[in-house]
mmCIF file of C-alpha atoms in Angstrom:
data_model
loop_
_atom_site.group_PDB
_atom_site.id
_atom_site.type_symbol
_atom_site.label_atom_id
_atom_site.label_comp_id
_atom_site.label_asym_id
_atom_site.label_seq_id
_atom_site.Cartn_x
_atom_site.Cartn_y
_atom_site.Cartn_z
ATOM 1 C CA UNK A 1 0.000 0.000 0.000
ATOM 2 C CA UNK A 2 0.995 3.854 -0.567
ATOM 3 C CA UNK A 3 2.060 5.464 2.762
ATOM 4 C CA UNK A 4 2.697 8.555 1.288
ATOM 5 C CA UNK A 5 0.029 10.568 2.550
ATOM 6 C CA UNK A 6 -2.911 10.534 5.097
ATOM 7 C CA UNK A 7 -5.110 7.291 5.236
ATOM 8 C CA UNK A 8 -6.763 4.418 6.886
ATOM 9 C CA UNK A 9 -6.360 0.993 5.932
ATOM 10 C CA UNK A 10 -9.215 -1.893 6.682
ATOM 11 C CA UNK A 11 -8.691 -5.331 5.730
ATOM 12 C CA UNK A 12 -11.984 -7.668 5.932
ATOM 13 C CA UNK A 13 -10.125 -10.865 5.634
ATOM 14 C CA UNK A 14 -8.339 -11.615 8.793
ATOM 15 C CA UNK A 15 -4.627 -11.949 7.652
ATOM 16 C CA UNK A 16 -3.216 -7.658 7.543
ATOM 17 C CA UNK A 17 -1.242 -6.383 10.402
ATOM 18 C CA UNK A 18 -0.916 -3.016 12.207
ATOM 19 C CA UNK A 19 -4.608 -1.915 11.162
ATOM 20 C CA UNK A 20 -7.887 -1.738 12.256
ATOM 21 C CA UNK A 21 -9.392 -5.095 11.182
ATOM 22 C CA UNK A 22 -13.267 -6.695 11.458
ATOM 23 C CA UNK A 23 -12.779 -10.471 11.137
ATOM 24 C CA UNK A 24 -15.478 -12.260 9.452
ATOM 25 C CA UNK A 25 -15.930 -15.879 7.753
ATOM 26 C CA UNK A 26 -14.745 -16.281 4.279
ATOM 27 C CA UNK A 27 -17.689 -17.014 1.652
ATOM 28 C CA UNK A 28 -19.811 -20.203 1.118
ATOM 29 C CA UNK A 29 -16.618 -21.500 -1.202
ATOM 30 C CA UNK A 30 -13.847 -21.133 0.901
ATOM 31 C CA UNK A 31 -14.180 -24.217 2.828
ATOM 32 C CA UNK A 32 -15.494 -26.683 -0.462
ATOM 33 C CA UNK A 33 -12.119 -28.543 -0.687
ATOM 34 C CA UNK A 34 -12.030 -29.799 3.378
ATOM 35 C CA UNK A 35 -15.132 -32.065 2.639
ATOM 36 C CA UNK A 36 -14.125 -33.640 -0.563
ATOM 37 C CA UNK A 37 -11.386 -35.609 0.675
ATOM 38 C CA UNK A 38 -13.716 -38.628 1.126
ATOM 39 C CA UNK A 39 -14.456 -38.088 -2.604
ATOM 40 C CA UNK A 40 -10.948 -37.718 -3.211
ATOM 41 C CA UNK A 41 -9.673 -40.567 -1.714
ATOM 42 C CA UNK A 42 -12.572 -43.285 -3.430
ATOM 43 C CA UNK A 43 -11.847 -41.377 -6.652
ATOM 44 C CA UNK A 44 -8.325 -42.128 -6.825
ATOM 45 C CA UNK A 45 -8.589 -45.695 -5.632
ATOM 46 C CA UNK A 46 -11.341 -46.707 -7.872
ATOM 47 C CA UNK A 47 -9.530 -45.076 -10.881
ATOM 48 C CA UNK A 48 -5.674 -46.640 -9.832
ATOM 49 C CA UNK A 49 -7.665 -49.774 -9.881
ATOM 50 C CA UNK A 50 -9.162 -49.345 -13.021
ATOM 51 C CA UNK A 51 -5.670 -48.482 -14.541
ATOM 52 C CA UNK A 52 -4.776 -51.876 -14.022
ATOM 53 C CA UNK A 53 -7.360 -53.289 -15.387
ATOM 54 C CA UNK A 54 -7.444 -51.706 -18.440
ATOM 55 C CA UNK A 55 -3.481 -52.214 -19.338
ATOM 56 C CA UNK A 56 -3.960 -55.528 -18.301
ATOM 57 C CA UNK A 57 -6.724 -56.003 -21.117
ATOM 58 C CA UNK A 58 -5.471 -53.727 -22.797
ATOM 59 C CA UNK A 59 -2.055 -55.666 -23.819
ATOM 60 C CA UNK A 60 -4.284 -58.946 -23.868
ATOM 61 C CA UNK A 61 -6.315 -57.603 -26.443
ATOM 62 C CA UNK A 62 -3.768 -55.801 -28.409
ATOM 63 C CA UNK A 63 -6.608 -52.677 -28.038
ATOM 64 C CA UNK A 64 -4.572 -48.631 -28.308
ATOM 65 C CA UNK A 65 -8.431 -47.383 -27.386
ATOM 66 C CA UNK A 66 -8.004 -49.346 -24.062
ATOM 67 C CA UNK A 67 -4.543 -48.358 -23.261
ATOM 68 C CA UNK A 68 -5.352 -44.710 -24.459
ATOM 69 C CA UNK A 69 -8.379 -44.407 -22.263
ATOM 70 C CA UNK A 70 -5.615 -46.286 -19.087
ATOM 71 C CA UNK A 71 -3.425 -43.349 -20.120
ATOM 72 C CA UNK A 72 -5.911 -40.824 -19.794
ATOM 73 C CA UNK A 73 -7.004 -42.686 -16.609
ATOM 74 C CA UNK A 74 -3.608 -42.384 -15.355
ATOM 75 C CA UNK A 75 -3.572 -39.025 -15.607
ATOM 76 C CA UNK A 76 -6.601 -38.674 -13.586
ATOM 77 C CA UNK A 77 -5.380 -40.112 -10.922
ATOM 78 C CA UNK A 78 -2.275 -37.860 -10.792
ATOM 79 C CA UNK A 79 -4.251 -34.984 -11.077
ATOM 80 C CA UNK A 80 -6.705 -36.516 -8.255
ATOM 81 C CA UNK A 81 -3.849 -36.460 -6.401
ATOM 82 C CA UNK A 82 -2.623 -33.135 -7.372
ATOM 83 C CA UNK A 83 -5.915 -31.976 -6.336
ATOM 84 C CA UNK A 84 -6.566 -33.815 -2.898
ATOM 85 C CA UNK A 85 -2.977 -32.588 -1.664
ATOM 86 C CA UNK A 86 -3.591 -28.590 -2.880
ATOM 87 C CA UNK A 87 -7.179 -29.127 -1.226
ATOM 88 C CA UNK A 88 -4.827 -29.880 2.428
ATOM 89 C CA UNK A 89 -2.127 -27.327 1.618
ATOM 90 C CA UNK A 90 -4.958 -24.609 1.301
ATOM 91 C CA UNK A 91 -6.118 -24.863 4.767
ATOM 92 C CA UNK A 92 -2.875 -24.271 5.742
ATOM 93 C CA UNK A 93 -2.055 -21.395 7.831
ATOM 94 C CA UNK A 94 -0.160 -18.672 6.854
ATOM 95 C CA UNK A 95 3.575 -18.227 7.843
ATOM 96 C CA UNK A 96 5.690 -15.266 7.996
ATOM 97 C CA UNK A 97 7.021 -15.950 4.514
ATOM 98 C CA UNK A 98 3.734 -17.453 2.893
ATOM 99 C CA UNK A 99 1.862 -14.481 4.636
ATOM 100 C CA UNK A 100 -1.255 -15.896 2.634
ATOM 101 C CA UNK A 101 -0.789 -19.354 3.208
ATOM 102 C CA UNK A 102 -0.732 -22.154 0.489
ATOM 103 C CA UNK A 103 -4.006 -21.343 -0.850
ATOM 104 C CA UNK A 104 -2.012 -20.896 -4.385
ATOM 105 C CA UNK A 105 -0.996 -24.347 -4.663
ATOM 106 C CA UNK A 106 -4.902 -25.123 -5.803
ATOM 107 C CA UNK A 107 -3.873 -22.868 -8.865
ATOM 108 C CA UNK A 108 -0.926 -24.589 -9.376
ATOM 109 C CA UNK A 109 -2.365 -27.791 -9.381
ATOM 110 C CA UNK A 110 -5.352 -27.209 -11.549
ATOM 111 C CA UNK A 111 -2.352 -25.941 -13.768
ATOM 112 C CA UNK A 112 0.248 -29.250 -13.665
ATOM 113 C CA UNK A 113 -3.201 -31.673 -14.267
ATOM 114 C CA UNK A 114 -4.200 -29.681 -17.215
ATOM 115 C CA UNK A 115 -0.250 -29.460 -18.581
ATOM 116 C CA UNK A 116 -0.365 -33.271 -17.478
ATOM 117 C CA UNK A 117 -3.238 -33.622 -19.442
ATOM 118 C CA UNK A 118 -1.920 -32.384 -22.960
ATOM 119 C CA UNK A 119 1.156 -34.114 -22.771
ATOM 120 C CA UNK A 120 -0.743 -37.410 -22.540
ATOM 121 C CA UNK A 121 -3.086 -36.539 -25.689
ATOM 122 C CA UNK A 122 -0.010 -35.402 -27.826
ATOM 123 C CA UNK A 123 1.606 -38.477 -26.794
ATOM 124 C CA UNK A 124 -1.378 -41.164 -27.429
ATOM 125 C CA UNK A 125 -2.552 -39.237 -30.910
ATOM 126 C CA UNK A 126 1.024 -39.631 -32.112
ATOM 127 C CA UNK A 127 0.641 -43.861 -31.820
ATOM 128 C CA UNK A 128 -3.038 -43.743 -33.134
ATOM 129 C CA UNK A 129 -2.158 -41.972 -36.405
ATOM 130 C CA UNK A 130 0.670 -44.741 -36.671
ATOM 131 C CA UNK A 131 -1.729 -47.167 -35.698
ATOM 132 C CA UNK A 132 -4.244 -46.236 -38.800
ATOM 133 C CA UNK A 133 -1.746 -46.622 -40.989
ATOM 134 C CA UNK A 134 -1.180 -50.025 -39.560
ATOM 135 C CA UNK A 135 -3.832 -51.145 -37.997
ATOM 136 C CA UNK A 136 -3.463 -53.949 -35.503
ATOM 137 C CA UNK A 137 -6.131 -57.266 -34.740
ATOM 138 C CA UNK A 138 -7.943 -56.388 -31.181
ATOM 139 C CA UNK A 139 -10.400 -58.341 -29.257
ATOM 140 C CA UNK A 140 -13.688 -56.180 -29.512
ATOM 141 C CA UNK A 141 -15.755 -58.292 -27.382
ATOM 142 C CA UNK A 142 -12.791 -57.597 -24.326
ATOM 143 C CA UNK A 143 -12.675 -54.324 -25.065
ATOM 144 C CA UNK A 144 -16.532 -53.683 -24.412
ATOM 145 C CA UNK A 145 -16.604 -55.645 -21.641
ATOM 146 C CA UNK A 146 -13.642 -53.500 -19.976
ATOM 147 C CA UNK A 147 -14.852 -50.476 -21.210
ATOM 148 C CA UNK A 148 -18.468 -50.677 -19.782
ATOM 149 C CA UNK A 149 -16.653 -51.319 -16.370
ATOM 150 C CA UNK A 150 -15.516 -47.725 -16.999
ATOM 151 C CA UNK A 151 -18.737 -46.670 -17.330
ATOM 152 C CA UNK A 152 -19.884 -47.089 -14.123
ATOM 153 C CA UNK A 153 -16.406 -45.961 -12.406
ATOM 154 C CA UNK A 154 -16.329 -42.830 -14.164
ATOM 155 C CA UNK A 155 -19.689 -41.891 -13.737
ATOM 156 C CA UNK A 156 -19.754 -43.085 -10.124
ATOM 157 C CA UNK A 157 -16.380 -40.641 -9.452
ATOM 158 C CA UNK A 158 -17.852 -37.992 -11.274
ATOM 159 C CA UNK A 159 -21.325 -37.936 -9.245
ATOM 160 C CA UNK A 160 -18.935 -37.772 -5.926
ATOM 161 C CA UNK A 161 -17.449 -34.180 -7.133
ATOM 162 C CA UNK A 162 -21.245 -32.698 -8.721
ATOM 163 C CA UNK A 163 -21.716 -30.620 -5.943
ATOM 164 C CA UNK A 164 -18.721 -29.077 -5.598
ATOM 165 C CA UNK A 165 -18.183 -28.024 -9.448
ATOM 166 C CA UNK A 166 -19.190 -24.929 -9.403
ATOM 167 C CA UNK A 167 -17.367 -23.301 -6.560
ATOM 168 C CA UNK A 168 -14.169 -24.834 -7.156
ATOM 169 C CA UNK A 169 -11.812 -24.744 -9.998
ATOM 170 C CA UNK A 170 -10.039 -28.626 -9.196
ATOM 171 C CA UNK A 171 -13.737 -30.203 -7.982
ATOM 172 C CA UNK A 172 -14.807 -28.524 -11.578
ATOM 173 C CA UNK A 173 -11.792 -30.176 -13.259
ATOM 174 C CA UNK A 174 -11.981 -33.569 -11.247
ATOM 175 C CA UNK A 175 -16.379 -33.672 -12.265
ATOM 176 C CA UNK A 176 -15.011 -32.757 -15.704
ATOM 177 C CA UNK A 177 -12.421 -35.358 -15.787
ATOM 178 C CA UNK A 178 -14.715 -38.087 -15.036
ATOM 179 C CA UNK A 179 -17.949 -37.402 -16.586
ATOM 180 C CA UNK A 180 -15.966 -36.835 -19.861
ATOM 181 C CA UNK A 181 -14.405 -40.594 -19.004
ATOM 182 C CA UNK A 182 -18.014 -42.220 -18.621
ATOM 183 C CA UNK A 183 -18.357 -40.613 -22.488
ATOM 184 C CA UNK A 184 -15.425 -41.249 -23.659
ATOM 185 C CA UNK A 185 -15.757 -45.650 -21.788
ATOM 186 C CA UNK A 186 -19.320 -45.356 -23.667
ATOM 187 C CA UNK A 187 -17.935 -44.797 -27.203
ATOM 188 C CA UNK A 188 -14.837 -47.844 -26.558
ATOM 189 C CA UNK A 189 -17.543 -49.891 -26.007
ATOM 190 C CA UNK A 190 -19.784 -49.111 -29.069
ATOM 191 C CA UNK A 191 -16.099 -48.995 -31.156
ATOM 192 C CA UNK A 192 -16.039 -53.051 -29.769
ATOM 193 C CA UNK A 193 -19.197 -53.659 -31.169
ATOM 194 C CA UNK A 194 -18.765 -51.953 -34.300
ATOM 195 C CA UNK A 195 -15.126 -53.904 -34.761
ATOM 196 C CA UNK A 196 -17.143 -57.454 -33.832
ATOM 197 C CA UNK A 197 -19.717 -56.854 -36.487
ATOM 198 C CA UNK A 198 -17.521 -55.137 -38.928
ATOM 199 C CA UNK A 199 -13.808 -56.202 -38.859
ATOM 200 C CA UNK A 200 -13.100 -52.619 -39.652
ATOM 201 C CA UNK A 201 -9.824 -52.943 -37.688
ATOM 202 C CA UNK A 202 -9.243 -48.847 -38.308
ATOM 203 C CA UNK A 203 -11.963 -48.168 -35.432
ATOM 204 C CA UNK A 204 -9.525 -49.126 -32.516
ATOM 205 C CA UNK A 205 -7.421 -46.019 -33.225
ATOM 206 C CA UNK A 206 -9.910 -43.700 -34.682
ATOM 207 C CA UNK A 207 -11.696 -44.138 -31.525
ATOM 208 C CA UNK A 208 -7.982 -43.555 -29.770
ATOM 209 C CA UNK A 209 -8.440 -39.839 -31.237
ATOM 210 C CA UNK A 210 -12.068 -39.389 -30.500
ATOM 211 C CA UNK A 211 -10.755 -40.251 -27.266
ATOM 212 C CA UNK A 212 -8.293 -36.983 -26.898
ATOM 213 C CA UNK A 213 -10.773 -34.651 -28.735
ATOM 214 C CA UNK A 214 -13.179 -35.056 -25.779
ATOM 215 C CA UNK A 215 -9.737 -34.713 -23.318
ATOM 216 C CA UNK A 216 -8.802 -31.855 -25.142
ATOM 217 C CA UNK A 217 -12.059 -30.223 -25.472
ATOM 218 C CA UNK A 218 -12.262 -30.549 -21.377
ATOM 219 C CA UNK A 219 -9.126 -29.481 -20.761
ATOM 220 C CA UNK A 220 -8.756 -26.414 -22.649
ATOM 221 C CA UNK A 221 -10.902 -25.055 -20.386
ATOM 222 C CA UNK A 222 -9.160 -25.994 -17.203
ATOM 223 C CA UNK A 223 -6.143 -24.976 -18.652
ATOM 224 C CA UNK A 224 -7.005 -21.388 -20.006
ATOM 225 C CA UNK A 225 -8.838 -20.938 -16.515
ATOM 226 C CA UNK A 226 -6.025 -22.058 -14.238
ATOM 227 C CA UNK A 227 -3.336 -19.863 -16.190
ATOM 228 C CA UNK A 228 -5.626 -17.113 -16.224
ATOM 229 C CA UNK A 229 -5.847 -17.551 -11.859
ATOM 230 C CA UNK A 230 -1.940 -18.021 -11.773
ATOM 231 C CA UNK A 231 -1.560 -14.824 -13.670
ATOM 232 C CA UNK A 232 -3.608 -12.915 -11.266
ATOM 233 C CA UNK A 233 -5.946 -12.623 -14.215
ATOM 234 C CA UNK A 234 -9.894 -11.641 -12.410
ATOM 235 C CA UNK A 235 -12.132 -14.788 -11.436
ATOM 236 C CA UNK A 236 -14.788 -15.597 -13.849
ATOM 237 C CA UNK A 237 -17.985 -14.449 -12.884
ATOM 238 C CA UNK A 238 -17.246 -10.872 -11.607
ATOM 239 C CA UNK A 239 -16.902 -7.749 -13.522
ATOM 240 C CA UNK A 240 -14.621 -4.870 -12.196
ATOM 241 C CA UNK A 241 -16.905 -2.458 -13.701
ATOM 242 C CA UNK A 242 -19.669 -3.560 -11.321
ATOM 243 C CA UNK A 243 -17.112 -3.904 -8.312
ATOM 244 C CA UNK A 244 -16.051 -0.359 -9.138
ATOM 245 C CA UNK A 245 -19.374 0.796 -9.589
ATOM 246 C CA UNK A 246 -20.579 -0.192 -6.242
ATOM 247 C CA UNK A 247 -17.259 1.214 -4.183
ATOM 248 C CA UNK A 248 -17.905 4.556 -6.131
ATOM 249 C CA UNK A 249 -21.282 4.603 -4.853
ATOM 250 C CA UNK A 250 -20.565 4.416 -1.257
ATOM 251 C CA UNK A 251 -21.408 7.546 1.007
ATOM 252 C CA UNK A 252 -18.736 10.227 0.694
ATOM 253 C CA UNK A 253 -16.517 8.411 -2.029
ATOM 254 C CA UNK A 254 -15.472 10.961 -5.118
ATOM 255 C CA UNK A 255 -12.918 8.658 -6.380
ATOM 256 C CA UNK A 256 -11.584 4.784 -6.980
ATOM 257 C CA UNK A 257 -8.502 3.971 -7.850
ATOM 258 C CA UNK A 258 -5.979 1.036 -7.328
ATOM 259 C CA UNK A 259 -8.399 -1.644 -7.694
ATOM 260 C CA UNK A 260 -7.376 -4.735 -7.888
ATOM 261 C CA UNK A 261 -8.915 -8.164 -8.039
ATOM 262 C CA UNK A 262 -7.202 -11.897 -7.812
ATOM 263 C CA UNK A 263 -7.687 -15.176 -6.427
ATOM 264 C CA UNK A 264 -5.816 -16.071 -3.425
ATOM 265 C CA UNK A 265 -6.922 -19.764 -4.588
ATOM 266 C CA UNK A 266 -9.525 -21.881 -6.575
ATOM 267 C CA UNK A 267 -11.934 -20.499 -3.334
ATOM 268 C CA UNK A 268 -11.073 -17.840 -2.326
ATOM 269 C CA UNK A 269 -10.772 -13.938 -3.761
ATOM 270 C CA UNK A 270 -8.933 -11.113 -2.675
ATOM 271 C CA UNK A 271 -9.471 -7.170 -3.211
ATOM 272 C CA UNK A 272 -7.447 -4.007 -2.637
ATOM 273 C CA UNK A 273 -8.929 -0.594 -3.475
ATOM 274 C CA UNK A 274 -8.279 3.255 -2.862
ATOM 275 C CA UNK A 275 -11.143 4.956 -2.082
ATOM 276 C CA UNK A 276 -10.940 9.023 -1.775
ATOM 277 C CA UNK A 277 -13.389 10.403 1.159
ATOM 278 C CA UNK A 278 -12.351 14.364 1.268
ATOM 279 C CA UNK A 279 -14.634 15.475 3.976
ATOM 280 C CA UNK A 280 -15.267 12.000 5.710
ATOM 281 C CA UNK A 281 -14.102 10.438 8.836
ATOM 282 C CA UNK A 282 -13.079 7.157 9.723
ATOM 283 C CA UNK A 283 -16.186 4.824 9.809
ATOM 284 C CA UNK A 284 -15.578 1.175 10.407
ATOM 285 C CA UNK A 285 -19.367 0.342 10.377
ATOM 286 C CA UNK A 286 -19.568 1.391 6.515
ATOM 287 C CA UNK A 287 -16.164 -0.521 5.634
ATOM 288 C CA UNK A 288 -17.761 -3.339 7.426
ATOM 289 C CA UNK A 289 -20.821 -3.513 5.774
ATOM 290 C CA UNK A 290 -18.639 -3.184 2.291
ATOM 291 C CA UNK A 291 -16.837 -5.994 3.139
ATOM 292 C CA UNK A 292 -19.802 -7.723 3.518
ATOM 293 C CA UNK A 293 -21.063 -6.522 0.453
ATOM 294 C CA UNK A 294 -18.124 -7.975 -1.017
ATOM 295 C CA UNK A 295 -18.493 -11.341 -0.301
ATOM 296 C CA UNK A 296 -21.823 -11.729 -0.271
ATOM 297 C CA UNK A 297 -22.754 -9.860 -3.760
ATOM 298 C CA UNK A 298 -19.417 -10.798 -5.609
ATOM 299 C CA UNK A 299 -18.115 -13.459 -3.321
ATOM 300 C CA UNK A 300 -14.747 -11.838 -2.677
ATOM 301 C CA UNK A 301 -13.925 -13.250 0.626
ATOM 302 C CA UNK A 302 -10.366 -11.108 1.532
ATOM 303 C CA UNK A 303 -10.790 -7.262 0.737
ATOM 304 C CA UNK A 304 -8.424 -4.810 1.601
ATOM 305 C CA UNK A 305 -9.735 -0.671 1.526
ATOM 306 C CA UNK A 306 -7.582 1.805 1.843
ATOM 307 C CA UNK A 307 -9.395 5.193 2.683
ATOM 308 C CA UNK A 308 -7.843 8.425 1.983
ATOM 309 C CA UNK A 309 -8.982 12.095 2.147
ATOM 310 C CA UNK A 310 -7.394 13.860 -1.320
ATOM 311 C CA UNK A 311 -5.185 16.173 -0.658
ATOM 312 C CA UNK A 312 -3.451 18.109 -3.198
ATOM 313 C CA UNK A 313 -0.222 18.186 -1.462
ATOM 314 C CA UNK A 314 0.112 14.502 -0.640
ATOM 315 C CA UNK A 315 -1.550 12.845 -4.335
ATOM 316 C CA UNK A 316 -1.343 9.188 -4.459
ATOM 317 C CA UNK A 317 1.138 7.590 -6.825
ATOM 318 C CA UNK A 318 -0.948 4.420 -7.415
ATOM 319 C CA UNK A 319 -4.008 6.966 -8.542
ATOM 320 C CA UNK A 320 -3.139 6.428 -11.869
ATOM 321 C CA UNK A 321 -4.396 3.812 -14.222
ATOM 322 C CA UNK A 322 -1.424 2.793 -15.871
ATOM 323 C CA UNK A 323 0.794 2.839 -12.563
ATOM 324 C CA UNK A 324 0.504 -0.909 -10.794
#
């Protein structure tokens, strides 16, 4: 913050120092990730299972859209993983170097599964183009029966993270994950079918690239959404104009400047403003009931205002727009 002239500092979400602070819970979202470990934990193990299982068969029946979909199962898991371990490190406390605590890491994670992610698809597209040009004998009735096993895991996983999707970038990416699995299980098994009645042996890896399309369609969105967090880039689903808007409207306030809006993690957002109050005192019940505004209207759980009165003689060098 600018100390270079006369102001008051109020910081609604329980971590600033040295100021004048209300302390109040963080929104409905903040605490998603603590009661998903349950889901976490049969997710992974059903999946890691499932892995097996479909190598196994996979290498038995000489099948790339088994071992593809194992791949992609794999990769799951990891990012399962990834996710369960950001979920602990989040409720971490902060330190006096991580002075926000490891609420990041959720970012980061969401980020590694989706960079995960397209490594596997480039990897398993590269052997089913080969594989059309060659195509190999599979078992089609092995596949299907495999496959439909899939079915129910990945639709069971996925119905253990529906509640959660929307408030949480890795529940979002983990219910993504696995519905698009239960698809993806559903077309192997029609591909077995069609190979059993046809003989078209060309199905096993045209499948295989059906297969990443749906990946790839799924996680492009994770992936543009998790850089966009770890880049400090505003949440989706609030507008600064409206933010802006509201803190300009606030008794006394002729000015707004310095805003700026983030996410502390896949929960949680943060806030830090400038408001300019020339002929206004202090008043802690009106930066209260902003904060509360805050989180309840926009669902920014950690906000930060800095009140100041104006004065010619002492302007604020973070008034500017273009001056971060």
């Amino acid at each position: 913050m600018d100390h270079e002239h006369s102001h008051e500092e109020h910081d609604c979400g329980g971590h600033g120092h040295g100021h004048s602070h209300h302390h109040h819970g963080g929104h409905g979202h903040s605490h998603a990730p603590a009661s998903f470990g349950g889901a976490f934990a049969v997710g992974t193990a059903l999946n890691l299972g499932y892995v097996f299982v479909q190598i196994g068969y996979g290498l038995y029946a000489h099948s790339l859209a088994l071992l593809a979909d194992a791949g992609h199962n794999f990769s799951d898991v990891v990012g399962l993983v990834l996710a369960w371990w950001a979920s602990r490190l989040v409720k971490s406390l902060p330190t006096a170097r991580h002075t926000y605590g490891m609420g990041r890491s959720s970012i980061l994670a969401a980020l590694a599964n989706a960079g995960f992610l397209l490594v596997a698809i480039g990897g398993i597209s590269w052997e089913a183009v080969r594989r059309l040009a060659h195509p190999a004998p599979v078992a089609g009735e092995t596949i299907m029966w495999v496959a439909a096993v899939g079915i129910l895991v990945n639709a069971g996983t996925a119905l253990l993270f529906m509640r959660g999707r929307k408030d949480d970038l890795n529940i979002r990416g983990a219910f993504l994950h696995m519905a698009a699995d239960a698809v993806v299980s559903l077309g192997v098994v029609l591909a077995g079918g069609a190979i059993l009645l046809t003989g078209w042996l060309w199905l096993d890896p045209a499948v295989s690239l059906a297969v990443n399309a749906v990946i790839l369609w799924g996680t492009w969105g994770l992936l543009k959404d998790s850089l966009n967090l770890a880049l400090d880039a505003v949440p989706e689903g609030i507008r600064v104009a409206e933010v802006r808007a509201y803190l300009a409207s606030l008794p006394g306030v002729k000015e707004v400047h310095d805003l700026h809006i983030w996410a502390l993690s896949t929960t949680q957002t943060a806030l830090t403003v400038h408001l300019v109050r020339p002929d206004a005192a202090m008043d802690d019940g009106l930066l209260a009931h902003t904060c509360e505004t805050l989180r309840e209207r926009f669902e920014i759980s950690h906000a930060t205002i800095q009140l100041e009165k104006g004065e010619a003689a002492h302007p604020c060098r973070l008034a500017p727009e273009d001056v971060i």
